[in-house]
GROMACS .gro file of C-alpha atoms in nm:
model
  247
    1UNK     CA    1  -0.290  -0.385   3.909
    2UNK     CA    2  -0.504  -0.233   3.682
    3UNK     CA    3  -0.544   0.066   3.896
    4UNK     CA    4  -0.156   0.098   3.874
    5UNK     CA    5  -0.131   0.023   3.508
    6UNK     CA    6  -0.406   0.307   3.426
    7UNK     CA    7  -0.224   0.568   3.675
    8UNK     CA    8   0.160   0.445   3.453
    9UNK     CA    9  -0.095   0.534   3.153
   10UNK     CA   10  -0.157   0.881   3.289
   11UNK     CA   11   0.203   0.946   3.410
   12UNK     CA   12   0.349   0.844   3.040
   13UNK     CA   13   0.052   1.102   2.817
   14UNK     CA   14   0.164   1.375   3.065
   15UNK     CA   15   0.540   1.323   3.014
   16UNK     CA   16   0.497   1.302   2.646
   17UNK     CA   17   0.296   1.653   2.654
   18UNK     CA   18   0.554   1.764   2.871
   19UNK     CA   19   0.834   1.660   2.629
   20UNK     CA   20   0.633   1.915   2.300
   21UNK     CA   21   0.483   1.629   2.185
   22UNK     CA   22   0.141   1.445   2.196
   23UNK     CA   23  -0.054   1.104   2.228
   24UNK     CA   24  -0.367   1.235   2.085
   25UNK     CA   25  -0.467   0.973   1.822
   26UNK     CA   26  -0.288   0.662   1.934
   27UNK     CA   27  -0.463   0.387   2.129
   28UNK     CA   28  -0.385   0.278   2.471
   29UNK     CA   29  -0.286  -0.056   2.328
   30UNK     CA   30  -0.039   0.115   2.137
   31UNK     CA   31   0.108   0.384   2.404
   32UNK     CA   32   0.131   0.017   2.631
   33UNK     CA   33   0.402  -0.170   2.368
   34UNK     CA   34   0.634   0.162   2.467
   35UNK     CA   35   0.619   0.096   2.851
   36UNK     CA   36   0.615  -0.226   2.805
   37UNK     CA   37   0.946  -0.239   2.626
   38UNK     CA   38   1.065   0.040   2.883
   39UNK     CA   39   0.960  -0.138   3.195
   40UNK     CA   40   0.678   0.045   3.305
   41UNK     CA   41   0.847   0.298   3.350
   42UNK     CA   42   0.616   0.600   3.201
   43UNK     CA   43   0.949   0.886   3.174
   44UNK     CA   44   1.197   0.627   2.983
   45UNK     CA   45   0.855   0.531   2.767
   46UNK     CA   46   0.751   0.883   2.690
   47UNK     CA   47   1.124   0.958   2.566
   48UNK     CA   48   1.102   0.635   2.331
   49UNK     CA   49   0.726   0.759   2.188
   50UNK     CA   50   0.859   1.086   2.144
   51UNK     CA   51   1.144   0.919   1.965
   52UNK     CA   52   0.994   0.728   1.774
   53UNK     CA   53   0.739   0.987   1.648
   54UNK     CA   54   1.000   1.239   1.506
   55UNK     CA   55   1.138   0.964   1.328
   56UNK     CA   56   0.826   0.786   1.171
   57UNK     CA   57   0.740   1.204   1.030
   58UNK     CA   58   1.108   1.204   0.901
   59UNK     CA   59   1.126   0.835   0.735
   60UNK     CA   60   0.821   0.801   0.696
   61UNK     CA   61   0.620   1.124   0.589
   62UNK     CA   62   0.355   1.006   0.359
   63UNK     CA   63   0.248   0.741   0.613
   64UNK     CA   64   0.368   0.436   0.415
   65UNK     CA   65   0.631   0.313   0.208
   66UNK     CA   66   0.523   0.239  -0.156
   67UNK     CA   67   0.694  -0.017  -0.348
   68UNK     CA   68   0.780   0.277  -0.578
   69UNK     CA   69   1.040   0.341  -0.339
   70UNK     CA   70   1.205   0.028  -0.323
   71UNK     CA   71   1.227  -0.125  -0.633
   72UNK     CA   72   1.587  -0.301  -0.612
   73UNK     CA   73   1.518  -0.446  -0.320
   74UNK     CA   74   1.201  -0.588  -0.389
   75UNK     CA   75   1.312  -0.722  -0.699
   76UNK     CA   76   1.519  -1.010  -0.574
   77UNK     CA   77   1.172  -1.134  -0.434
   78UNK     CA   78   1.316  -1.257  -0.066
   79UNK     CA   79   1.049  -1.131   0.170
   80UNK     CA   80   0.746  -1.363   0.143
   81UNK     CA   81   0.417  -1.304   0.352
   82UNK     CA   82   0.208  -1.588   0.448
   83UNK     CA   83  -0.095  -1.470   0.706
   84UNK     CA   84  -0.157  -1.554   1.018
   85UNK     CA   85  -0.019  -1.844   1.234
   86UNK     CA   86  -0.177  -2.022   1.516
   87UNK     CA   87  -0.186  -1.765   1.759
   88UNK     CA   88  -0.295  -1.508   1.500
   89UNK     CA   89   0.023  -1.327   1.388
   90UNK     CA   90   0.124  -1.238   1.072
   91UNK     CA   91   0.412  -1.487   0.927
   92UNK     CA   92   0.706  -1.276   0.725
   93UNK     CA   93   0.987  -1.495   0.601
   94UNK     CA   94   1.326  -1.383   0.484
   95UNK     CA   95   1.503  -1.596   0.251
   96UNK     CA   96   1.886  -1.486   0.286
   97UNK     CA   97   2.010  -1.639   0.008
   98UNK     CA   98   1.846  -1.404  -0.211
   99UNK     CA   99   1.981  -1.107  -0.021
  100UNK     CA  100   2.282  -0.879  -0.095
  101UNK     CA  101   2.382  -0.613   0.157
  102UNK     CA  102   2.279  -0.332  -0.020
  103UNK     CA  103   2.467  -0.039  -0.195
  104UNK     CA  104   2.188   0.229  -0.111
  105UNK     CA  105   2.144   0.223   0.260
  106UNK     CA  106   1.844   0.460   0.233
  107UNK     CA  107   1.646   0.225   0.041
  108UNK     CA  108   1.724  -0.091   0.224
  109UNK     CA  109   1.645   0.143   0.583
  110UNK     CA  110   1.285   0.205   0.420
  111UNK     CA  111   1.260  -0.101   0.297
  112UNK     CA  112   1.299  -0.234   0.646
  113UNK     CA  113   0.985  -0.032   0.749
  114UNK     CA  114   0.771  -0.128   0.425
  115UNK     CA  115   0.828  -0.488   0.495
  116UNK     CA  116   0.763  -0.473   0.883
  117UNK     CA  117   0.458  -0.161   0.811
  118UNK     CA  118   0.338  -0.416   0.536
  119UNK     CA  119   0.374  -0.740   0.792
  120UNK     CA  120   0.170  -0.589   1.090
  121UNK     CA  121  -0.119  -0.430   0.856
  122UNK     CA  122  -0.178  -0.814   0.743
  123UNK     CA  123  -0.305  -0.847   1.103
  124UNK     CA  124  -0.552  -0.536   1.119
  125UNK     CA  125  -0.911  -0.662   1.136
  126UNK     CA  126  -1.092  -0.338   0.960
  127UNK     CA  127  -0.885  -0.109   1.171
  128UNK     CA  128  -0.528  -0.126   1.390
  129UNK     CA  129  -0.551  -0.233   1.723
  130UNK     CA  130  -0.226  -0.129   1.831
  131UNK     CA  131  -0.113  -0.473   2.014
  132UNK     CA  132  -0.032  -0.683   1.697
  133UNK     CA  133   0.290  -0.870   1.684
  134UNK     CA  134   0.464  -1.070   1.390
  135UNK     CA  135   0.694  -1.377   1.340
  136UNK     CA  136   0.987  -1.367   1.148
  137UNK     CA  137   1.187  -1.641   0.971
  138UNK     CA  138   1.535  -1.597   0.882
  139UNK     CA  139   1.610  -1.885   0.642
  140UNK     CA  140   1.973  -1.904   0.587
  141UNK     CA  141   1.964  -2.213   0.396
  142UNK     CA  142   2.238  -2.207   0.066
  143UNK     CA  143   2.379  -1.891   0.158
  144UNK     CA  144   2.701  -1.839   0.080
  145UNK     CA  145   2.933  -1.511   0.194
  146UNK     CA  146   2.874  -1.266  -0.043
  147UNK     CA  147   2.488  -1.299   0.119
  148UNK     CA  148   2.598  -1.209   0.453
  149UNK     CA  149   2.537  -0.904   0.582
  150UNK     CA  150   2.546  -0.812   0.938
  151UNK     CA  151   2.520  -0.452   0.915
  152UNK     CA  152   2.189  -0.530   0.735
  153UNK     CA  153   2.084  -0.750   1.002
  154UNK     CA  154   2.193  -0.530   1.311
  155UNK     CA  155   1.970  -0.211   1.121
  156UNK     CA  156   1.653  -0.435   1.052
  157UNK     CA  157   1.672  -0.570   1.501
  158UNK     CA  158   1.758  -0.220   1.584
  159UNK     CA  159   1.427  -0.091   1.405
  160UNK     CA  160   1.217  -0.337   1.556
  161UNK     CA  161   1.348  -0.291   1.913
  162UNK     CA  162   1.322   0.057   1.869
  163UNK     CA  163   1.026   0.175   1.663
  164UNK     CA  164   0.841  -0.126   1.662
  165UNK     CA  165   0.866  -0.211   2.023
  166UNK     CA  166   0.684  -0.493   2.105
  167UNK     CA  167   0.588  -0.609   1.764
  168UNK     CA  168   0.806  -0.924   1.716
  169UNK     CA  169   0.627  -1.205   1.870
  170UNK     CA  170   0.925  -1.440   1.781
  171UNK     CA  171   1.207  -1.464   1.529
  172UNK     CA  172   1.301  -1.860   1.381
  173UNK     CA  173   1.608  -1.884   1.234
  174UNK     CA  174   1.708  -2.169   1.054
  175UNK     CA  175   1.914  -2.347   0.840
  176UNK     CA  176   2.237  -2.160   1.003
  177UNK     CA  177   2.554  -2.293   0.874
  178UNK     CA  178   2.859  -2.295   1.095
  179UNK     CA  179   3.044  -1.988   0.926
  180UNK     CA  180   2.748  -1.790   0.990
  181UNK     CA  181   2.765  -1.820   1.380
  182UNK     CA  182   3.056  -1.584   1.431
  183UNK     CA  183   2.874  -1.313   1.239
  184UNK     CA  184   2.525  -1.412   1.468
  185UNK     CA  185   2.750  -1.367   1.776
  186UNK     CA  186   2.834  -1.051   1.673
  187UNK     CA  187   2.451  -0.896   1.576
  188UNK     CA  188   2.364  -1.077   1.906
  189UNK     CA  189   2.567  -0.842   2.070
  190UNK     CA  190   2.328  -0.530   1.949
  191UNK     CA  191   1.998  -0.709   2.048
  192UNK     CA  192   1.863  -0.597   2.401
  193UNK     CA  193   1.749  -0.905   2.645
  194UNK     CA  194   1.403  -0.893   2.560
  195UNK     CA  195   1.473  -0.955   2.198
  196UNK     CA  196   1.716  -1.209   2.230
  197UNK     CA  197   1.483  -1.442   2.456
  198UNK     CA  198   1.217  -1.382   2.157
  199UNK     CA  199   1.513  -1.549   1.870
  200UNK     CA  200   1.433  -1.937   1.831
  201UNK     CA  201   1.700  -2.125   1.648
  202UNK     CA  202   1.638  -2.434   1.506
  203UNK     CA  203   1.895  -2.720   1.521
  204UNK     CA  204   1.727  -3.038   1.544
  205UNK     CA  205   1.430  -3.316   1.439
  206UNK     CA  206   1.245  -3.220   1.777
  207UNK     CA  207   1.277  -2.813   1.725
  208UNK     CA  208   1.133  -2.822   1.411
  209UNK     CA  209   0.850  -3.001   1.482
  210UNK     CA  210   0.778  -2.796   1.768
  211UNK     CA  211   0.843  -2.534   1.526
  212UNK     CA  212   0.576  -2.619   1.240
  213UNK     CA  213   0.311  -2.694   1.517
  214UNK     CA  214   0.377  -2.334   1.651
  215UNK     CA  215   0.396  -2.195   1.318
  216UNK     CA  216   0.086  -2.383   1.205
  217UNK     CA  217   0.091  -2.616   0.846
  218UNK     CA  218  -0.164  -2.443   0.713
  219UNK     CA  219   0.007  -2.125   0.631
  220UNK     CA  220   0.373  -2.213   0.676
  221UNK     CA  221   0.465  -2.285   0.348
  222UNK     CA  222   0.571  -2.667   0.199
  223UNK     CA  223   0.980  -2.605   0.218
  224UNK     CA  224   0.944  -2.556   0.587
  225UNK     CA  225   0.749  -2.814   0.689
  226UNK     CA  226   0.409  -2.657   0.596
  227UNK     CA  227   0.094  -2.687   0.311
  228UNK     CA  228   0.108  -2.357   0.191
  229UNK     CA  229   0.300  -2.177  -0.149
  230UNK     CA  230   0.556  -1.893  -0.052
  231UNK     CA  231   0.384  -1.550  -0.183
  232UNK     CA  232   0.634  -1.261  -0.246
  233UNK     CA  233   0.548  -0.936  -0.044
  234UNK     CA  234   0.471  -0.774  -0.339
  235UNK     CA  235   0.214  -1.018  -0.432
  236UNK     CA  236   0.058  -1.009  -0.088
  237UNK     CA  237  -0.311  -0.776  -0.070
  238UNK     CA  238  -0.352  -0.599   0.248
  239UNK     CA  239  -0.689  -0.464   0.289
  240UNK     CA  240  -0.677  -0.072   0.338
  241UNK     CA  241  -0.784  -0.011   0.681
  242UNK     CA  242  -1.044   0.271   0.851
  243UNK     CA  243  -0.760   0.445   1.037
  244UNK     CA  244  -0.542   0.448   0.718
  245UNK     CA  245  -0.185   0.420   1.001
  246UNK     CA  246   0.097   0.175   1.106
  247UNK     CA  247   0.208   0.252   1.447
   0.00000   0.00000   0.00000
């Protein structure tokens, strides 16, 4: 198996060479998310890197995304970051009734990849691995309908399943009130298979328990269950790390 994996290695940095581009730089642990999410399958995996590459230099050209550069939507304070859970993955929770769709689809697409860039670094132990994942919560509790957005909702999956393959470990959603499960029906519809088995939502006594015990009390925070205080993104340190990159 691992003789097979190694040789799928091989195939996918030759492809990606092939294709004018290169893998020179990036971990195996990171080259393995993208034929992971493609199957194995080292040609359909060297397309997605390649992909994904010319679009991190375009959105992303500096490296990061500075708060600078997304002021309005960091100022309604509705991403919170809360460290690690249980099994070691960084906890990012969305509260939608803070959140308007926005009017400046640039800012809201890069502030898709601050919050998710921001969310993995929180994991890096001096340097990036390349295999860290996150959980999500989408708390929908008091929305209302000038707070839904599925064109917001459809971007932020499509960039994960795209150019963060592999990264979402799993996505809770709670609090969904019944007007709200047409419009989830219809962003379920753009989420491959892979994501979809990886979105949890919570309807009951027993899920949520099974939920805060996954989670872990100690950092999910005391409306959900938890011990801990909510702390805004913007409020969250991440240590600078060696390698000074978010793949």
């Amino acid at each position: 198996m691992a003789e097979e994996t190694d040789s799928t290695l091989i195939q996918f940095k030759n492809t990606v060479t092939k294709l004018g581009s290169s893998t020179q730089g990036y971990g195996d642990a990171t080259l393995m998310r993208f034929l992971i999410a493609r199957s194995m399958d080292s040609d359909k995996a060297a397309k997605m890197f390649v992909q994904w590459r010319k679009w991190r230099e375009t959105m992303v050209p500096n490296g990061f995304i500075s708060d600078s550069e997304v002021p309005d939507e960091l100022e309604t304070r509705k991403i919170f970051l809360q460290g690690l859970s249980q099994d070691k993955y960084p906890l990012m929770i969305v509260q939608a009734c803070r959140h308007f769709p926005s009017k400046d689809q640039n800012q809201f697409k890069k502030f898709i990849v601050h919050l998710l860039d921001k969310t993995i670094a929180s994991a890096f132990k001096g340097r990036e691995v390349g295999n860290e994942k996150l959980i999500g919560i989408l708390d929908l509790q008091n929305i209302s309908y000038k707070n839904v957005d599925a064109r917001g909702l459809i971007t932020g999956f499509q960039f994960l399943q795209s150019y963060y393959p592999e990264r979402l470990a799993k996505c809770y959603i709670l609090h969904m009130p019944w007007f709200f499960v047409s419009v989830w029906r219809l962003v379920s519809g753009f989420l491959d298979k892979a994501t979809q088995e990886k979105i949890v939502i919570i309807s009951n006594e027993d899920e949520r328990k099974e939920f805060i015990k996954e989670v872990g009390e100690e950092i999910l925070p005391e409306e959900y269950g938890g011990k801990a205080k909510l702390v805004a993104i913007q409020d969250f340190e991440v240590i600078p790390q060696e390698n000074g990159r978010t793949n």
